[in-house]
Amino acid sequence: MILVRRVSLDVPKKLTGIANRSFKSLKIQGDSVDSPIPSTLTHGIHVFHCPDAVGIVARLSDCIASRGGNILGADVFVPEKKHVFYSRSEFIFDPAKWSRSQMDEDFLKLSKTFNAMKSVVRVSDQDPKYKIAVLVSKQEHCLVDLLHQWQDGRLPVDITSVISNHDRAPNTHVFRFLQRHGIPYHYISSTGDYKSEVEILKLVQDTDFLVLARYMQILSGDFLKKYGKDIINIHHGLLPSFKGGNPSRQAFDAGVKLIGATSHFVTEELDAGPIIEQMVERVSHRDNLQSFVQKSENLEKQCLSKAIKSYCELRVLPYQENKTVVF
């Protein structure tokens, strides 16, 4: 990995040596993305996925520099012998000098130049938050965690609805929370003949992606095709361990020493979609079933929320048939 401490887009020639030689990965860091941004400047993110070619980095940096922008950090990944290029750039710019429509046009030109498979730009101050619906069954730990993070402004999404195949009484904690914040709650019983999926599809048409927060119902291939957008799931353990009912009990009885959680995209093959995030924690003979389950649920909450944040920050890109690049 090559590390360049400070890169100014006003002098893109500094990147020429990097852009014109082969590399597997590159990380360019400028000022910390957590550093305060002057009030006149706005923060943007751009991701790019295209066939590999000489000069892509230089053209990307020149595109931003030509409009007075400045890169804060950039990640590049070129897998060996795959002839494909991935990048994610964070930059600041003056909206008065570079309009949002002009930005889209500039990156579209680059996309056409390099025959890009994916080119996406987001400006958090100008673009609407991603709209999501959360699907959940009886277990609430992941849902409650997402709701609290959303309430505190730590989850960069708008939750349009919560959909469940488990009915909840109006006096429950979750129901009262949703009612207080104006988030619709829909109970749709699982019929087994996919009629419930028709109802769900009607409710989620206006969403950008779905989150399965321990939703214990298999979504059919027909549903996935008709929805046509990404669905993020959380799974106990490190796939494919301990499938089926009561996985924590299975793992506890097996005497495992390492537990985990996996967040992945939903595909037609059960629990086999591209992995976004995984987390692990050690357990021991000192754990009883209660502490074991609590540790497992904490991992699930952290893993799911991190996967959602990574997705919203354009850190996740498809790689090969069943993998992801996560910057």
Coordinates of N, CA and C in Angstrom, one line a residue, residues 129 140 178 194 209 224 243 274 280 295 324:
K129 N -31.6 11.8 2.6 CA -31.2 10.6 3.3 C -31.8 9.4 2.6
E140 N -36.3 -8.2 19.2 CA -36.4 -6.7 19.0 C -35.0 -6.1 19.2
L178 N -42.5 4.0 18.1 CA -42.9 4.2 16.7 C -44.0 5.2 16.6
Y194 N -46.8 -16.6 0.0 CA -46.3 -15.4 -0.6 C -47.3 -14.3 -0.8
F209 N -33.5 1.0 0.1 CA -33.1 -0.4 0.4 C -33.9 -0.9 1.7
L224 N -37.5 -10.7 -4.5 CA -36.3 -10.0 -4.7 C -36.2 -9.4 -6.1
K243 N -27.2 -23.0 11.5 CA -28.4 -22.6 10.9 C -29.6 -23.2 11.6
P274 N -23.4 -11.7 -0.6 CA -22.1 -11.1 -0.4 C -22.1 -10.4 1.0
V280 N -16.6 -10.5 15.7 CA -16.4 -11.7 16.6 C -16.1 -11.3 18.0
K295 N -24.1 -11.5 24.7 CA -22.9 -11.1 23.9 C -23.2 -11.3 22.4
T324 N -17.6 -8.6 -1.8 CA -17.7 -7.1 -1.8 C -16.3 -6.5 -1.6

